[in-house]
């Protein structure tokens, strides 16, 4: 049996502890049944919680996969240590969705909302990326088959779907704009205000309601200090990255460069 209590003793957040315990349940299944198992899709924060813990379990190996190299949402595949990763068939598939829409007329949120509207849980869906007149979803084979047979519309557009391979896909580059400015500090509410054009007065409540994450972890403290390279996501608004932190100006403000995904 896996010592779940010992492996998770350092985890203080209850939700994180529950999540890792579920992953360890699947790891136990691997060791008991001598067969590979995988998690649902995890965000980078969840992956970072699990990998050090899984690495401590004897007779267990693991790797992560999101279907393609730059994937953000990934599954953890666990298997007995006498097996090699290339022996394991990927459970992931790609679904192409075609419609008479332009690149900027549907959003990630539109696609995800339509898919979840079919009764599918968020953790069953990997990355979604949008190209001209089509978009792609990464998911498990059975989920892709279900969406393929049931998805008829995204937003106001009728769509057609088909299962494709990675070789059929040209993954588009993310678009972004750079914001170069000065700030009084690297507080979270300051960076969110500058990066998303929000009034700082209204941000404390939003941050306190789990609407803002730093490196995919919910942060409820407006005074939380961010650092170069941190990814800040704001529910319903998008994502920014603190690319550079420069020297202070004569007015004691910090020069910063922010990348906002568009």
Coordinates of C-alpha atoms in Angstrom, one line a residue:
X1 CA 0.0 0.0 0.0
X2 CA 1.1 3.6 -0.7
X3 CA 1.7 5.7 2.3
X4 CA -0.7 8.5 1.3
X5 CA -0.5 10.3 4.6
X6 CA 3.3 10.4 4.6
X7 CA 3.5 11.5 1.0
X8 CA 1.0 14.3 1.4
X9 CA 1.9 15.5 4.9
X10 CA 3.5 18.7 3.6
X11 CA 0.4 19.7 1.6
X12 CA -1.7 22.1 3.6
X13 CA -4.4 23.0 1.2
X14 CA -7.4 20.7 1.6
X15 CA -8.4 20.7 -2.1
X16 CA -4.8 20.0 -3.2
X17 CA -4.6 17.1 -0.7
X18 CA -7.8 15.6 -2.0
X19 CA -6.7 15.9 -5.6
X20 CA -3.3 14.2 -4.9
X21 CA -5.0 11.4 -2.9
X22 CA -7.1 10.6 -5.9
X23 CA -4.0 10.5 -8.1
X24 CA -2.4 8.1 -5.5
X25 CA -5.5 5.9 -5.6
X26 CA -4.8 5.4 -9.3
X27 CA -1.1 4.8 -8.6
X28 CA -2.2 2.1 -6.2
X29 CA -4.2 0.6 -9.0
X30 CA -1.2 0.5 -11.2
X31 CA 0.9 -1.4 -8.6
X32 CA -2.0 -3.8 -7.8
X33 CA -3.0 -4.7 -11.3
X34 CA 0.4 -4.3 -13.1
X35 CA -1.1 -2.2 -15.8
X36 CA -0.9 1.5 -16.8
X37 CA -3.4 4.1 -15.7
X38 CA -3.7 7.8 -16.2
X39 CA -5.2 10.8 -14.6
X40 CA -7.7 13.2 -16.2
X41 CA -6.3 16.5 -17.5
X42 CA -4.4 18.6 -15.0
X43 CA -3.2 22.2 -15.1
X44 CA 0.5 22.9 -14.7
X45 CA 0.1 23.7 -11.0
X46 CA -1.5 20.3 -10.3
X47 CA 1.3 18.6 -12.4
X48 CA 3.9 20.3 -10.2
X49 CA 2.2 19.0 -7.1
X50 CA 2.0 15.4 -8.2
X51 CA 5.3 14.7 -10.0
X52 CA 7.7 15.0 -6.9
X53 CA 5.3 12.8 -4.9
X54 CA 5.0 10.1 -7.6
X55 CA 8.8 10.1 -8.0
X56 CA 9.1 8.8 -4.5
X57 CA 7.0 5.7 -5.1
X58 CA 9.0 2.6 -5.6
X59 CA 8.1 0.3 -8.6
X60 CA 6.2 3.2 -10.3
X61 CA 7.2 5.2 -13.3
X62 CA 5.3 8.1 -14.8
X63 CA 5.3 10.7 -17.6
X64 CA 3.1 13.6 -18.6
X65 CA 1.4 14.1 -22.0
X66 CA -1.0 16.6 -23.5
X67 CA -1.0 15.2 -27.0
X68 CA 1.7 17.6 -28.3
X69 CA 4.9 19.2 -27.1
X70 CA 3.6 22.6 -26.1
X71 CA 0.4 21.4 -24.4
X72 CA -0.5 23.2 -21.2
X73 CA -3.1 20.8 -19.9
X74 CA -1.7 17.3 -19.6
X75 CA -2.5 13.9 -18.2
X76 CA -0.1 11.9 -15.9
X77 CA 0.4 8.4 -17.2
X78 CA 1.6 5.9 -14.5
X79 CA 2.9 2.4 -15.1
X80 CA 5.0 -0.4 -13.5
X81 CA 8.7 0.2 -13.4
X82 CA 9.5 -2.9 -15.6
X83 CA 7.7 -1.3 -18.5
X84 CA 9.0 1.4 -20.8
X85 CA 7.0 4.5 -21.8
X86 CA 7.1 3.7 -25.5
X87 CA 5.1 0.5 -24.8
X88 CA 2.1 2.5 -23.7
X89 CA -0.5 3.5 -26.3
X90 CA -1.6 7.1 -25.9
X91 CA -5.3 7.4 -24.8
X92 CA -5.4 10.9 -26.3
X93 CA -7.0 12.0 -29.6
X94 CA -7.5 15.2 -31.6
X95 CA -10.9 16.4 -32.8
X96 CA -11.1 19.0 -35.6
X97 CA -14.2 21.3 -35.6
X98 CA -15.0 23.1 -38.8
X99 CA -17.3 26.1 -39.2
X100 CA -17.9 29.2 -41.2
X101 CA -16.3 31.4 -38.7
X102 CA -13.2 33.6 -38.8
X103 CA -10.2 33.3 -36.5
X104 CA -11.4 36.1 -34.2
X105 CA -15.1 35.4 -34.2
X106 CA -15.1 32.5 -31.8
X107 CA -13.1 32.2 -28.6
X108 CA -11.7 29.5 -26.5
X109 CA -14.5 30.2 -24.1
X110 CA -17.1 29.7 -26.8
X111 CA -15.7 26.3 -27.8
X112 CA -15.3 25.1 -24.2
X113 CA -18.8 26.2 -23.3
X114 CA -20.3 24.3 -26.2
X115 CA -18.4 21.2 -25.3
X116 CA -19.3 21.3 -21.6
X117 CA -22.9 21.9 -22.6
X118 CA -22.9 18.4 -23.9
X119 CA -22.5 17.2 -20.3
X120 CA -18.7 16.7 -20.4
X121 CA -16.6 17.5 -17.4
X122 CA -13.8 20.1 -17.7
X123 CA -11.2 17.6 -16.6
X124 CA -11.9 15.5 -19.6
X125 CA -10.8 18.2 -22.0
X126 CA -7.2 19.1 -22.8
X127 CA -6.0 22.1 -24.8
X128 CA -8.2 23.9 -27.3
X129 CA -6.6 25.9 -30.0
X130 CA -8.3 28.0 -32.7
X131 CA -7.2 28.4 -36.3
X132 CA -8.9 30.0 -39.3
X133 CA -12.3 28.5 -39.9
X134 CA -11.6 25.6 -37.6
X135 CA -10.5 24.7 -34.1
X136 CA -9.0 21.6 -32.4
X137 CA -9.7 19.8 -29.1
X138 CA -7.4 17.4 -27.3
X139 CA -9.3 14.7 -25.3
X140 CA -9.6 11.0 -24.7
X141 CA -10.7 8.7 -27.4
X142 CA -14.2 8.0 -26.0
X143 CA -14.8 11.7 -25.3
X144 CA -13.7 12.7 -28.8
X145 CA -16.0 10.1 -30.3
X146 CA -18.9 11.5 -28.2
X147 CA -18.2 15.1 -29.2
X148 CA -17.9 14.0 -32.8
X149 CA -21.3 12.4 -32.7
X150 CA -23.1 15.2 -30.8
X151 CA -21.6 18.6 -31.3
X152 CA -23.7 20.6 -33.8
X153 CA -23.1 24.3 -33.0
X154 CA -20.5 26.6 -31.4
X155 CA -22.0 30.0 -30.6
X156 CA -24.2 30.8 -33.6
X157 CA -22.2 28.7 -36.0
X158 CA -23.1 25.2 -37.3
X159 CA -20.1 23.0 -37.2
X160 CA -18.8 19.7 -38.6
X161 CA -16.4 17.5 -36.7
X162 CA -13.9 14.7 -37.4
X163 CA -11.1 12.8 -35.6
X164 CA -7.7 13.7 -36.9
X165 CA -4.0 13.0 -36.1
X166 CA -1.3 15.3 -34.8
X167 CA 0.2 15.2 -38.3
X168 CA -2.9 16.8 -39.7
X169 CA -2.6 19.8 -37.4
X170 CA -0.7 23.1 -37.7
X171 CA -0.7 24.5 -34.2
X172 CA -1.1 28.3 -34.4
X173 CA 1.2 30.6 -32.6
X174 CA -0.4 32.4 -29.6
X175 CA -1.0 36.1 -30.2
X176 CA 0.0 38.6 -27.6
X177 CA 0.7 42.3 -27.1
X178 CA 3.5 43.8 -24.9
X179 CA 2.8 46.3 -22.2
X180 CA 5.8 48.4 -21.1
X181 CA 5.1 50.6 -18.1
X182 CA 6.1 51.5 -14.6
X183 CA 4.4 50.3 -11.4
X184 CA 4.8 51.3 -7.7
X185 CA 5.3 47.6 -6.6
X186 CA 4.9 44.0 -7.8
X187 CA 1.8 43.4 -5.8
X188 CA -0.8 41.2 -7.5
X189 CA -3.5 43.8 -7.5
X190 CA -1.1 46.3 -9.2
X191 CA 0.0 43.8 -11.9
X192 CA -3.6 42.7 -12.6
X193 CA -4.8 46.3 -12.8
X194 CA -2.0 47.2 -15.3
X195 CA -2.2 44.0 -17.3
X196 CA -5.9 43.8 -17.7
X197 CA -6.8 47.5 -17.5
X198 CA -8.9 47.0 -14.4
X199 CA -9.5 49.6 -11.6
X200 CA -7.4 48.7 -8.6
X201 CA -10.3 49.6 -6.3
X202 CA -12.4 46.8 -7.7
X203 CA -9.7 44.1 -7.7
X204 CA -9.5 43.2 -4.0
X205 CA -13.0 41.6 -4.1
X206 CA -12.3 39.8 -7.4
X207 CA -9.0 38.4 -6.1
X208 CA -10.7 37.3 -2.9
X209 CA -13.2 35.3 -4.9
X210 CA -10.7 32.9 -6.6
X211 CA -10.9 34.8 -9.9
X212 CA -7.1 35.3 -10.1
X213 CA -4.4 32.6 -10.3
X214 CA -0.7 32.9 -10.2
X215 CA 1.0 30.0 -12.0
X216 CA -2.4 28.3 -12.0
X217 CA -2.7 28.4 -8.2
X218 CA -5.6 30.5 -6.8
X219 CA -4.3 33.5 -4.9
X220 CA -6.7 35.4 -2.6
X221 CA -4.2 38.0 -1.3
X222 CA -4.1 41.3 -3.3
X223 CA -0.7 42.1 -1.7
X224 CA 0.8 38.8 -2.9
X225 CA 4.1 39.7 -4.7
X226 CA 4.7 38.3 -8.2
X227 CA 8.0 37.7 -9.8
X228 CA 9.6 37.7 -13.3
X229 CA 8.2 34.8 -15.3
X230 CA 5.0 34.4 -13.3
X231 CA 1.8 33.6 -15.3
X232 CA -1.3 35.5 -14.0
X233 CA -4.7 34.4 -15.2
X234 CA -7.9 36.3 -14.6
X235 CA -11.2 34.4 -15.0
X236 CA -13.1 35.7 -18.0
X237 CA -10.3 38.1 -18.9
X238 CA -7.4 36.0 -20.1
X239 CA -3.7 35.7 -19.1
X240 CA -0.6 37.8 -18.7
X241 CA 3.0 37.0 -18.1
X242 CA 5.5 39.3 -16.2
X243 CA 8.3 39.1 -18.7
X244 CA 10.8 41.6 -17.3
X245 CA 11.3 43.6 -14.2
X246 CA 13.7 46.5 -14.7
X247 CA 15.4 49.1 -12.5
X248 CA 13.6 51.8 -10.5
X249 CA 12.9 55.2 -12.0
X250 CA 13.7 58.5 -10.3
X251 CA 10.2 58.5 -9.0
X252 CA 10.9 55.1 -7.3
X253 CA 8.7 53.1 -9.7
X254 CA 9.7 49.8 -11.2
X255 CA 9.9 49.4 -15.0
X256 CA 8.0 46.2 -16.1
X257 CA 7.3 44.5 -19.4
X258 CA 4.0 42.4 -19.4
X259 CA 2.9 40.0 -22.2
X260 CA -0.9 39.8 -22.5
X261 CA -2.3 37.0 -24.5
X262 CA -5.0 38.0 -27.0

